[in-house]
C-alpha cells in the first residue's frame, strides 16, 4: 500500500515576506516598522537588533542634517547666483559662493541612493523580526549573533562575497551613470554661463539632437550614419579577412605555420597607440608615404589621406585592418581546427569545391560559434575611440561644426564634453549610443543560430 507523503513547501507558518510581516506579524514585529531592530531585540537577538537600530538612527541624522535639504534642492538645482560684494574693511570686492548646481545634482542623486539603501535595510529588518517571531512560536531555535556571522561564511557565503563587489558597482558604475543621464535633462553647458548654475529643461536636449533642422541634430545623424558604416566595415572586413588568413595558414599544404602566425601576431606586440601615431605621421602631406611616391614620380601632389572626407574614411578603415586582423586570426584559429573533418569529407564526396565548402560549412560554423564575439567586436568598433582619435583626430572637420567627417559618436562625445563643454548634449549622445548598441546587439543575437539552437551546430 502506497503511503502518501504530504509535502510542506514552507517549514514555518508563512514565508518571511514583508507583506506577511505586516499582516500576520505580532506587536514586536509591527513595532519594527517604526523602530528597526525592536523585534530582534525582543526575541533575544540583541546585537542584530542594535545594528538595525543604529543604522536607522544614522539615516535619520543624515536626513535631518543634509538629506532632506539635498532632495529639496534637487527640484530646483539651486537659485542663488554668485554675487560680487564690496568689502569696505579690506577695500576689495569679494564673491559669495552661491549655489553650485552640479554639486546639488550629485548630492541629490546620492541621497536618493541612500534612501533606497535604507528601504532595503528596513525590509531586511522587518523580515528578520518576523522570522524570529515565527521560529519562536514554532518552538524552533532562534540564531544568536555569532550563529548569524557563521552562516555568512557557510550557507550565506555568496552574500558575503558579493557584498563588496556589488557596493563597488553601485558606487562607481550605477551612481555615475545615473548622474550622467540626469545631465541630459538639464542645460548644463558653457552656453549662457550654465557651468555653475543650471536648470532642468526636460526633453529639450533630446528634441534638439533629433531635430533635422538644427545644426546639432544634422551633425548627430551624420555622425550616427558614419558610425554604423564604420562599425559594419571594421567588424566585417576584419572578421572575413582574419578568417581567410587563418584558413590559409591552417591548410595542409602551408609550410612553416608557426612562422607565419608569428609574423602577423608581431603587430599585436607593438602597442596600438604607437602603431597608429606612426601611421598618422607617415600619411601626412609631408610624411614618408607622400614623399616617397612623389620622389618616384608616381604622384605630383600629396594624397589627401586626412584632408578629404572619402580618403580619410577609407584610410581609417584600411589601417584598422592592420591592427585588427591579427586578433581575429587568433580568435578563429582554434575554432577552425575543431570543425569536424567528416563534414569536409562528405562535401568532397558530393563534389563540392573549396568555395562551396567555405560558404556551406566553414562560414556557417564560424558564425554559429563566434556570434557573441562578433557582437562584442561590433560594440567595440562603435566605441573605438583610439583608432579614430589617434589616427585622424576626426578630421577633416568643416568650419563651424563640432564633429569631423571621421568622428564617431564616442569621439564626438569627447569633443562636446572636454573641448566644447556641452555636457548636456554629450549626455544625450551617450544615452543614444547606448540605445543604438543595445538594440543592434539584442536584435542581432536573438536572430542567430547560436541563440535559437543552443544544442549545437546543424
CSV table of C-alpha atoms in Angstrom, one decimal:
chain,number,residue,atom,x,y,z
A,1,UNK,CA,0.0,0.0,0.0
A,2,UNK,CA,1.5,3.3,-1.1
A,3,UNK,CA,2.0,5.9,1.6
A,4,UNK,CA,1.2,9.4,0.6
A,5,UNK,CA,3.7,11.9,1.9
A,6,UNK,CA,2.4,15.4,2.3
A,7,UNK,CA,5.0,18.0,1.2
A,8,UNK,CA,5.4,21.2,3.1
A,9,UNK,CA,6.9,23.9,1.0
A,10,UNK,CA,7.3,26.2,4.0
A,11,UNK,CA,9.0,24.8,7.1
A,12,UNK,CA,7.4,27.5,9.2
A,13,UNK,CA,3.9,29.0,9.3
A,14,UNK,CA,4.3,31.5,6.5
A,15,UNK,CA,7.1,32.8,4.1
A,16,UNK,CA,9.2,35.5,5.6
A,17,UNK,CA,8.0,38.4,3.4
A,18,UNK,CA,7.3,42.0,4.2
A,19,UNK,CA,3.6,41.5,3.3
A,20,UNK,CA,3.2,38.6,5.8
A,21,UNK,CA,5.1,40.5,8.4
A,22,UNK,CA,2.7,43.5,8.2
A,23,UNK,CA,-0.4,41.3,8.0
A,24,UNK,CA,0.4,38.4,10.3
A,25,UNK,CA,3.2,39.7,12.5
A,26,UNK,CA,2.9,40.3,16.2
A,27,UNK,CA,3.2,43.6,18.1
A,28,UNK,CA,7.0,43.4,18.3
A,29,UNK,CA,7.3,42.7,14.5
A,30,UNK,CA,5.0,45.6,13.7
A,31,UNK,CA,6.9,47.8,16.1
A,32,UNK,CA,10.0,47.1,13.9
A,33,UNK,CA,8.2,49.0,11.1
A,34,UNK,CA,8.9,52.2,13.2
A,35,UNK,CA,11.8,51.2,15.4
A,36,UNK,CA,14.1,49.0,13.4
A,37,UNK,CA,15.5,46.1,15.4
A,38,UNK,CA,12.8,46.1,18.0
A,39,UNK,CA,11.5,42.6,17.0
A,40,UNK,CA,15.0,41.2,17.1
A,41,UNK,CA,15.8,42.7,20.5
A,42,UNK,CA,12.5,41.3,21.9
A,43,UNK,CA,13.5,37.8,20.7
A,44,UNK,CA,17.0,37.9,22.3
A,45,UNK,CA,18.8,38.9,19.1
A,46,UNK,CA,20.3,41.9,20.9
A,47,UNK,CA,23.4,42.6,18.7
A,48,UNK,CA,21.5,42.2,15.5
A,49,UNK,CA,18.7,44.4,16.7
A,50,UNK,CA,21.1,47.1,17.8
A,51,UNK,CA,22.8,47.1,14.4
A,52,UNK,CA,19.4,47.8,12.7
A,53,UNK,CA,18.6,50.4,15.3
A,54,UNK,CA,22.0,52.2,14.8
A,55,UNK,CA,21.5,52.1,11.0
A,56,UNK,CA,18.1,53.8,11.4
A,57,UNK,CA,19.5,56.4,13.8
A,58,UNK,CA,22.3,57.3,11.4
A,59,UNK,CA,19.9,57.5,8.5
A,60,UNK,CA,17.6,59.9,10.4
A,61,UNK,CA,20.5,62.0,11.5
A,62,UNK,CA,21.8,62.2,7.9
A,63,UNK,CA,18.3,63.1,6.5
A,64,UNK,CA,17.9,65.8,9.2
A,65,UNK,CA,21.3,67.3,8.7
A,66,UNK,CA,21.5,67.3,4.9
A,67,UNK,CA,19.5,64.6,3.2
A,68,UNK,CA,16.1,66.5,3.2
A,69,UNK,CA,17.9,69.6,2.0
A,70,UNK,CA,19.6,67.7,-0.8
A,71,UNK,CA,16.2,66.3,-2.0
A,72,UNK,CA,14.5,69.7,-1.8
A,73,UNK,CA,17.4,71.5,-3.7
A,74,UNK,CA,17.3,68.7,-6.3
A,75,UNK,CA,14.0,70.0,-7.5
A,76,UNK,CA,15.3,73.5,-8.5
A,77,UNK,CA,19.1,72.7,-8.7
A,78,UNK,CA,19.7,76.0,-6.9
A,79,UNK,CA,18.7,79.6,-7.4
A,80,UNK,CA,21.3,81.7,-5.6
A,81,UNK,CA,23.8,83.1,-8.1
A,82,UNK,CA,27.3,84.1,-7.3
A,83,UNK,CA,27.4,87.8,-6.3
A,84,UNK,CA,30.0,90.5,-6.1
A,85,UNK,CA,30.1,92.1,-2.7
A,86,UNK,CA,32.2,95.2,-1.7
A,87,UNK,CA,34.2,94.7,1.5
A,88,UNK,CA,34.8,98.2,2.9
A,89,UNK,CA,37.2,97.0,5.6
A,90,UNK,CA,39.6,95.3,3.0
A,91,UNK,CA,38.8,97.7,0.2
A,92,UNK,CA,38.2,94.9,-2.3
A,93,UNK,CA,35.4,93.0,-4.0
A,94,UNK,CA,34.5,89.6,-2.6
A,95,UNK,CA,32.4,87.0,-4.2
A,96,UNK,CA,29.6,85.0,-2.5
A,97,UNK,CA,29.7,81.3,-3.2
A,98,UNK,CA,26.1,81.0,-4.5
A,99,UNK,CA,24.6,77.6,-5.4
A,100,UNK,CA,26.5,75.0,-7.4
A,101,UNK,CA,24.0,73.1,-9.4
A,102,UNK,CA,26.5,70.3,-10.3
A,103,UNK,CA,27.1,69.5,-6.6
A,104,UNK,CA,23.4,69.8,-5.8
A,105,UNK,CA,22.6,67.3,-8.6
A,106,UNK,CA,25.3,64.9,-7.3
A,107,UNK,CA,24.3,65.2,-3.7
A,108,UNK,CA,20.6,64.8,-4.6
A,109,UNK,CA,21.2,61.6,-6.6
A,110,UNK,CA,23.5,60.2,-3.9
A,111,UNK,CA,20.7,60.9,-1.3
A,112,UNK,CA,18.2,59.0,-3.4
A,113,UNK,CA,20.6,56.0,-3.5
A,114,UNK,CA,21.0,56.3,0.3
A,115,UNK,CA,17.2,56.3,0.7
A,116,UNK,CA,16.9,53.2,-1.5
A,117,UNK,CA,19.6,51.5,0.6
A,118,UNK,CA,17.6,52.4,3.8
A,119,UNK,CA,14.4,50.9,2.3
A,120,UNK,CA,16.3,47.7,1.5
A,121,UNK,CA,17.7,47.6,5.1
A,122,UNK,CA,14.2,48.4,6.5
A,123,UNK,CA,12.7,45.4,4.6
A,124,UNK,CA,15.5,43.2,5.8
A,125,UNK,CA,14.9,44.3,9.4
A,126,UNK,CA,11.2,43.6,9.2
A,127,UNK,CA,11.6,40.2,7.6
A,128,UNK,CA,14.3,39.3,10.2
A,129,UNK,CA,11.9,40.3,13.1
A,130,UNK,CA,9.1,38.3,11.6
A,131,UNK,CA,11.4,35.2,11.1
A,132,UNK,CA,12.5,35.4,14.7
A,133,UNK,CA,8.8,35.5,15.8
A,134,UNK,CA,7.8,32.6,13.6
A,135,UNK,CA,10.7,30.5,14.8
A,136,UNK,CA,9.9,31.2,18.5
A,137,UNK,CA,6.2,30.4,18.0
A,138,UNK,CA,7.1,27.1,16.3
A,139,UNK,CA,9.4,26.2,19.1
A,140,UNK,CA,12.5,26.4,16.8
A,141,UNK,CA,15.9,27.7,17.6
A,142,UNK,CA,16.5,31.4,17.0
A,143,UNK,CA,20.0,32.1,15.9
A,144,UNK,CA,22.3,34.2,18.0
A,145,UNK,CA,24.5,36.9,16.5
A,146,UNK,CA,27.5,34.6,16.5
A,147,UNK,CA,25.5,32.0,14.6
A,148,UNK,CA,24.4,34.6,12.1
A,149,UNK,CA,28.0,35.5,11.5
A,150,UNK,CA,28.9,31.8,11.0
A,151,UNK,CA,26.1,31.5,8.4
A,152,UNK,CA,27.7,34.3,6.4
A,153,UNK,CA,30.7,32.1,5.9
A,154,UNK,CA,28.8,28.9,5.2
A,155,UNK,CA,25.2,28.8,4.0
A,156,UNK,CA,25.2,32.5,3.0
A,157,UNK,CA,28.7,32.8,1.8
A,158,UNK,CA,27.5,34.1,-1.6
A,159,UNK,CA,26.1,37.1,0.2
A,160,UNK,CA,29.3,37.8,2.0
A,161,UNK,CA,31.4,37.5,-1.2
A,162,UNK,CA,29.0,39.6,-3.3
A,163,UNK,CA,28.5,42.5,-0.9
A,164,UNK,CA,31.8,44.3,-1.6
A,165,UNK,CA,31.7,43.9,-5.4
A,166,UNK,CA,28.0,45.0,-5.5
A,167,UNK,CA,28.8,48.0,-3.4
A,168,UNK,CA,31.6,49.0,-5.8
A,169,UNK,CA,29.4,48.5,-8.8
A,170,UNK,CA,26.6,50.7,-7.3
A,171,UNK,CA,29.0,53.4,-6.2
A,172,UNK,CA,31.4,53.5,-9.1
A,173,UNK,CA,29.2,52.5,-12.0
A,174,UNK,CA,25.5,52.9,-11.4
A,175,UNK,CA,25.7,56.2,-9.5
A,176,UNK,CA,27.9,57.9,-12.0
A,177,UNK,CA,25.7,56.5,-14.8
A,178,UNK,CA,22.5,57.9,-13.3
A,179,UNK,CA,24.4,61.2,-12.7
A,180,UNK,CA,25.4,61.4,-16.4
A,181,UNK,CA,21.9,60.5,-17.6
A,182,UNK,CA,20.4,63.2,-15.4
A,183,UNK,CA,22.6,65.8,-17.1
A,184,UNK,CA,20.8,65.1,-20.3
A,185,UNK,CA,17.7,66.7,-18.9
A,186,UNK,CA,19.4,70.0,-17.9
A,187,UNK,CA,21.0,73.0,-19.7
A,188,UNK,CA,24.5,72.2,-18.2
A,189,UNK,CA,26.9,73.7,-20.7
A,190,UNK,CA,29.1,76.7,-21.3
A,191,UNK,CA,26.2,78.5,-23.2
A,192,UNK,CA,24.8,81.2,-21.1
A,193,UNK,CA,27.3,80.5,-18.4
A,194,UNK,CA,25.4,77.4,-17.2
A,195,UNK,CA,28.5,75.8,-15.8
A,196,UNK,CA,27.8,76.9,-12.2
A,197,UNK,CA,24.0,77.3,-12.1
A,198,UNK,CA,21.7,75.4,-14.4
A,199,UNK,CA,18.1,74.2,-14.5
A,200,UNK,CA,16.0,71.2,-15.6
A,201,UNK,CA,14.9,71.5,-19.2
A,202,UNK,CA,13.0,68.2,-19.7
A,203,UNK,CA,13.3,66.7,-23.2
A,204,UNK,CA,14.6,69.9,-24.8
A,205,UNK,CA,18.1,68.4,-25.4
A,206,UNK,CA,16.7,65.2,-26.9
A,207,UNK,CA,14.5,67.2,-29.3
A,208,UNK,CA,17.5,69.3,-30.3
A,209,UNK,CA,19.6,66.3,-31.1
A,210,UNK,CA,16.9,64.5,-33.1
A,211,UNK,CA,15.8,67.6,-35.0
A,212,UNK,CA,17.0,67.5,-38.6
A,213,UNK,CA,16.7,71.3,-39.0
A,214,UNK,CA,19.0,72.0,-36.0
A,215,UNK,CA,22.8,72.1,-36.5
A,216,UNK,CA,23.4,69.7,-33.7
A,217,UNK,CA,20.7,67.4,-35.0
A,218,UNK,CA,22.2,67.4,-38.5
A,219,UNK,CA,25.6,66.6,-37.1
A,220,UNK,CA,24.2,63.8,-34.9
A,221,UNK,CA,22.5,62.0,-37.8
A,222,UNK,CA,25.6,62.4,-40.0
A,223,UNK,CA,27.9,61.1,-37.3
A,224,UNK,CA,25.5,58.2,-36.4
A,225,UNK,CA,25.4,57.1,-40.1
A,226,UNK,CA,29.2,57.1,-40.4
A,227,UNK,CA,29.5,55.3,-37.0
A,228,UNK,CA,27.3,52.5,-38.2
A,229,UNK,CA,29.1,52.3,-41.6
A,230,UNK,CA,32.4,52.2,-39.8
A,231,UNK,CA,31.3,49.6,-37.4
A,232,UNK,CA,30.0,47.3,-40.1
A,233,UNK,CA,33.1,47.6,-42.3
A,234,UNK,CA,35.5,47.4,-39.4
A,235,UNK,CA,33.8,44.4,-38.0
A,236,UNK,CA,33.0,42.6,-41.2
A,237,UNK,CA,36.3,43.1,-43.1
A,238,UNK,CA,38.4,42.2,-40.0
A,239,UNK,CA,36.3,39.0,-39.5
A,240,UNK,CA,36.3,37.8,-43.1
A,241,UNK,CA,39.9,38.6,-43.8
A,242,UNK,CA,41.1,37.3,-40.5
A,243,UNK,CA,39.3,34.1,-41.1
A,244,UNK,CA,40.7,33.7,-44.6
A,245,UNK,CA,44.2,34.4,-43.3
A,246,UNK,CA,43.7,31.7,-40.6
A,247,UNK,CA,42.4,29.2,-43.2
A,248,UNK,CA,45.4,29.8,-45.5
A,249,UNK,CA,47.8,29.3,-42.6
A,250,UNK,CA,46.0,26.2,-41.3
A,251,UNK,CA,45.7,24.4,-44.7
A,252,UNK,CA,47.7,21.2,-45.0
A,253,UNK,CA,49.9,22.5,-47.8
A,254,UNK,CA,51.1,25.5,-45.9
A,255,UNK,CA,54.6,25.2,-44.6
A,256,UNK,CA,56.1,27.0,-41.6
A,257,UNK,CA,52.7,27.7,-40.0
A,258,UNK,CA,54.3,28.9,-36.7
A,259,UNK,CA,56.5,31.4,-38.6
A,260,UNK,CA,53.5,32.9,-40.5
A,261,UNK,CA,51.5,33.2,-37.3
A,262,UNK,CA,54.4,34.9,-35.6
A,263,UNK,CA,54.7,37.4,-38.4
A,264,UNK,CA,51.1,38.5,-38.1
A,265,UNK,CA,51.0,38.3,-34.3
A,266,UNK,CA,54.0,40.6,-34.1
A,267,UNK,CA,51.9,43.6,-34.8
A,268,UNK,CA,49.9,42.8,-31.6
A,269,UNK,CA,53.1,43.1,-29.6
A,270,UNK,CA,53.5,46.7,-30.6
A,271,UNK,CA,51.1,48.9,-28.6
A,272,UNK,CA,48.2,50.1,-30.7
A,273,UNK,CA,48.7,53.8,-30.0
A,274,UNK,CA,52.3,53.6,-31.2
A,275,UNK,CA,51.3,52.0,-34.5
A,276,UNK,CA,48.5,54.5,-35.0
A,277,UNK,CA,50.7,57.5,-34.3
A,278,UNK,CA,53.4,56.2,-36.7
A,279,UNK,CA,50.8,55.6,-39.4
A,280,UNK,CA,49.4,59.1,-38.8
A,281,UNK,CA,52.9,60.7,-39.2
A,282,UNK,CA,53.7,58.6,-42.3
A,283,UNK,CA,50.4,59.6,-44.1
A,284,UNK,CA,50.7,63.4,-43.5
A,285,UNK,CA,51.1,65.6,-46.7
A,286,UNK,CA,54.8,65.8,-46.0
A,287,UNK,CA,55.0,62.3,-44.5
A,288,UNK,CA,57.1,59.3,-45.6
A,289,UNK,CA,54.4,57.9,-47.9
A,290,UNK,CA,53.6,61.0,-49.9
A,291,UNK,CA,57.3,62.0,-50.1
A,292,UNK,CA,58.3,58.5,-51.4
A,293,UNK,CA,55.6,58.5,-54.0
A,294,UNK,CA,56.4,62.0,-55.2
A,295,UNK,CA,60.1,61.1,-55.4
A,296,UNK,CA,59.3,58.1,-57.5
A,297,UNK,CA,57.2,60.3,-59.8
A,298,UNK,CA,54.0,58.4,-59.2
A,299,UNK,CA,52.1,61.4,-57.9
A,300,UNK,CA,52.5,65.2,-58.5
A,301,UNK,CA,50.9,66.4,-55.2
A,302,UNK,CA,50.4,64.8,-51.8
A,303,UNK,CA,47.5,62.4,-51.5
A,304,UNK,CA,44.7,63.8,-49.2
A,305,UNK,CA,44.7,60.9,-46.7
A,306,UNK,CA,43.2,63.1,-43.9
A,307,UNK,CA,42.1,66.2,-45.7
A,308,UNK,CA,39.5,64.7,-48.0
A,309,UNK,CA,36.4,63.1,-46.3
A,310,UNK,CA,36.3,60.0,-48.6
A,311,UNK,CA,40.1,59.4,-48.4
A,312,UNK,CA,40.1,59.8,-44.7
A,313,UNK,CA,37.3,57.3,-44.1
A,314,UNK,CA,38.8,54.7,-46.4
A,315,UNK,CA,42.2,55.3,-44.7
A,316,UNK,CA,41.0,54.7,-41.2
A,317,UNK,CA,39.1,51.5,-42.3
A,318,UNK,CA,42.2,50.1,-44.1
A,319,UNK,CA,44.6,50.9,-41.2
A,320,UNK,CA,42.1,49.4,-38.8
A,321,UNK,CA,42.6,46.1,-40.7
A,322,UNK,CA,46.3,46.2,-40.0
A,323,UNK,CA,45.7,46.3,-36.2
A,324,UNK,CA,42.5,44.2,-36.2
A,325,UNK,CA,43.1,41.2,-38.5
A,326,UNK,CA,45.7,39.5,-36.2
A,327,UNK,CA,43.3,39.5,-33.3
A,328,UNK,CA,40.6,37.8,-35.5
A,329,UNK,CA,43.1,35.3,-36.8
A,330,UNK,CA,44.0,34.2,-33.3
A,331,UNK,CA,40.3,34.1,-32.3
A,332,UNK,CA,39.3,31.8,-35.2
A,333,UNK,CA,42.4,29.6,-35.5
A,334,UNK,CA,41.4,27.3,-32.7
A,335,UNK,CA,37.8,27.1,-33.8
A,336,UNK,CA,38.8,26.2,-37.4
A,337,UNK,CA,40.8,23.2,-36.1
A,338,UNK,CA,37.7,22.0,-34.2
A,339,UNK,CA,35.4,21.8,-37.2
A,340,UNK,CA,34.5,18.1,-37.7
A,341,UNK,CA,36.6,16.7,-40.6
A,342,UNK,CA,33.6,14.4,-41.5
A,343,UNK,CA,31.7,17.5,-42.8
A,344,UNK,CA,34.5,18.2,-45.3
A,345,UNK,CA,34.8,14.6,-46.3
A,346,UNK,CA,31.1,14.4,-47.0
A,347,UNK,CA,31.3,17.6,-49.1
A,348,UNK,CA,34.2,16.3,-51.1
A,349,UNK,CA,32.3,13.1,-51.8
A,350,UNK,CA,29.4,15.1,-53.1
A,351,UNK,CA,31.8,17.0,-55.4
A,352,UNK,CA,31.9,20.3,-53.6
A,353,UNK,CA,34.8,22.7,-54.4
A,354,UNK,CA,36.6,25.0,-52.0
A,355,UNK,CA,34.2,27.9,-52.4
A,356,UNK,CA,31.2,25.7,-51.7
A,357,UNK,CA,32.7,24.1,-48.6
A,358,UNK,CA,33.6,27.6,-47.3
A,359,UNK,CA,30.2,29.1,-47.7
A,360,UNK,CA,28.2,25.9,-46.7
A,361,UNK,CA,30.4,24.6,-43.9
A,362,UNK,CA,33.2,26.8,-42.7
A,363,UNK,CA,31.4,30.2,-42.6
A,364,UNK,CA,28.1,28.9,-41.1
A,365,UNK,CA,30.0,27.0,-38.4
A,366,UNK,CA,32.2,30.0,-37.6
A,367,UNK,CA,29.2,32.3,-37.4
A,368,UNK,CA,27.4,29.9,-35.1
A,369,UNK,CA,30.3,29.8,-32.7
A,370,UNK,CA,31.6,33.3,-32.9
A,371,UNK,CA,28.3,35.3,-32.8
A,372,UNK,CA,28.9,36.7,-29.3
A,373,UNK,CA,32.5,37.6,-30.4
A,374,UNK,CA,31.1,39.5,-33.4
A,375,UNK,CA,28.6,41.4,-31.3
A,376,UNK,CA,31.4,42.3,-28.8
A,377,UNK,CA,33.6,43.4,-31.7
A,378,UNK,CA,30.8,45.5,-33.3
A,379,UNK,CA,30.2,47.2,-29.9
A,380,UNK,CA,33.9,47.8,-29.5
A,381,UNK,CA,34.1,49.4,-33.0
A,382,UNK,CA,31.2,51.7,-32.3
A,383,UNK,CA,33.2,52.9,-29.3
A,384,UNK,CA,36.6,52.6,-31.0
A,385,UNK,CA,38.0,55.9,-29.6
A,386,UNK,CA,41.7,55.0,-30.1
A,387,UNK,CA,41.8,54.3,-33.8
A,388,UNK,CA,39.8,57.4,-34.8
A,389,UNK,CA,41.2,59.9,-32.4
A,390,UNK,CA,44.9,58.9,-32.6
A,391,UNK,CA,44.8,58.4,-36.4
A,392,UNK,CA,42.7,61.1,-37.9
A,393,UNK,CA,41.5,63.1,-34.9
A,394,UNK,CA,38.1,63.2,-36.6
A,395,UNK,CA,39.5,65.2,-39.5
A,396,UNK,CA,38.6,66.7,-41.9
A,397,UNK,CA,36.4,69.0,-39.7
A,398,UNK,CA,34.2,71.5,-41.5
A,399,UNK,CA,34.4,75.1,-40.2
A,400,UNK,CA,31.7,75.8,-37.6
A,401,UNK,CA,30.9,72.2,-36.7
A,402,UNK,CA,32.0,70.3,-33.6
A,403,UNK,CA,32.4,66.9,-35.4
A,404,UNK,CA,34.6,65.9,-38.3
A,405,UNK,CA,33.9,63.6,-41.2
A,406,UNK,CA,35.6,60.6,-39.5
A,407,UNK,CA,34.3,61.3,-36.0
A,408,UNK,CA,32.4,58.5,-34.3
A,409,UNK,CA,29.7,59.1,-31.7
A,410,UNK,CA,32.3,58.4,-29.0
A,411,UNK,CA,34.9,60.9,-30.3
A,412,UNK,CA,32.3,63.5,-30.9
A,413,UNK,CA,31.1,63.0,-27.4
A,414,UNK,CA,34.7,63.6,-26.2
A,415,UNK,CA,34.9,66.8,-28.2
A,416,UNK,CA,31.5,68.0,-26.9
A,417,UNK,CA,32.3,67.5,-23.3
A,418,UNK,CA,36.1,68.1,-23.0
A,419,UNK,CA,36.7,70.7,-25.7
A,420,UNK,CA,33.3,72.4,-26.1
A,421,UNK,CA,31.8,71.8,-22.6
A,422,UNK,CA,28.4,70.9,-23.9
A,423,UNK,CA,27.8,68.5,-21.1
A,424,UNK,CA,24.1,68.3,-21.6
A,425,UNK,CA,24.3,67.4,-25.3
A,426,UNK,CA,27.2,65.0,-24.5
A,427,UNK,CA,24.9,63.2,-22.0
A,428,UNK,CA,22.2,62.8,-24.7
A,429,UNK,CA,24.8,61.5,-27.2
A,430,UNK,CA,25.9,58.9,-24.6
A,431,UNK,CA,22.3,57.8,-24.0
A,432,UNK,CA,21.7,57.4,-27.7
A,433,UNK,CA,24.9,55.5,-28.2
A,434,UNK,CA,23.8,53.0,-25.5
A,435,UNK,CA,20.4,52.7,-27.1
A,436,UNK,CA,21.8,52.0,-30.5
A,437,UNK,CA,24.2,49.4,-29.2
A,438,UNK,CA,21.6,47.7,-27.1
A,439,UNK,CA,19.1,47.4,-29.9
A,440,UNK,CA,21.6,46.2,-32.5
A,441,UNK,CA,23.2,43.7,-30.1
A,442,UNK,CA,19.9,42.2,-28.9
A,443,UNK,CA,18.2,42.1,-32.3
A,444,UNK,CA,21.3,40.5,-33.9
A,445,UNK,CA,21.9,37.9,-31.2
A,446,UNK,CA,18.2,36.8,-31.0
A,447,UNK,CA,18.1,36.1,-34.7
A,448,UNK,CA,21.3,34.0,-34.9
A,449,UNK,CA,21.6,30.2,-34.8
A,450,UNK,CA,23.7,30.3,-31.6
A,451,UNK,CA,20.7,31.8,-29.8
A,452,UNK,CA,17.9,29.8,-31.5
A,453,UNK,CA,19.7,26.4,-31.4
A,454,UNK,CA,21.8,26.1,-28.3
A,455,UNK,CA,22.1,22.3,-28.7
A,456,UNK,CA,24.7,22.6,-31.4
A,457,UNK,CA,25.6,23.3,-35.0
A,458,UNK,CA,23.4,21.6,-37.5
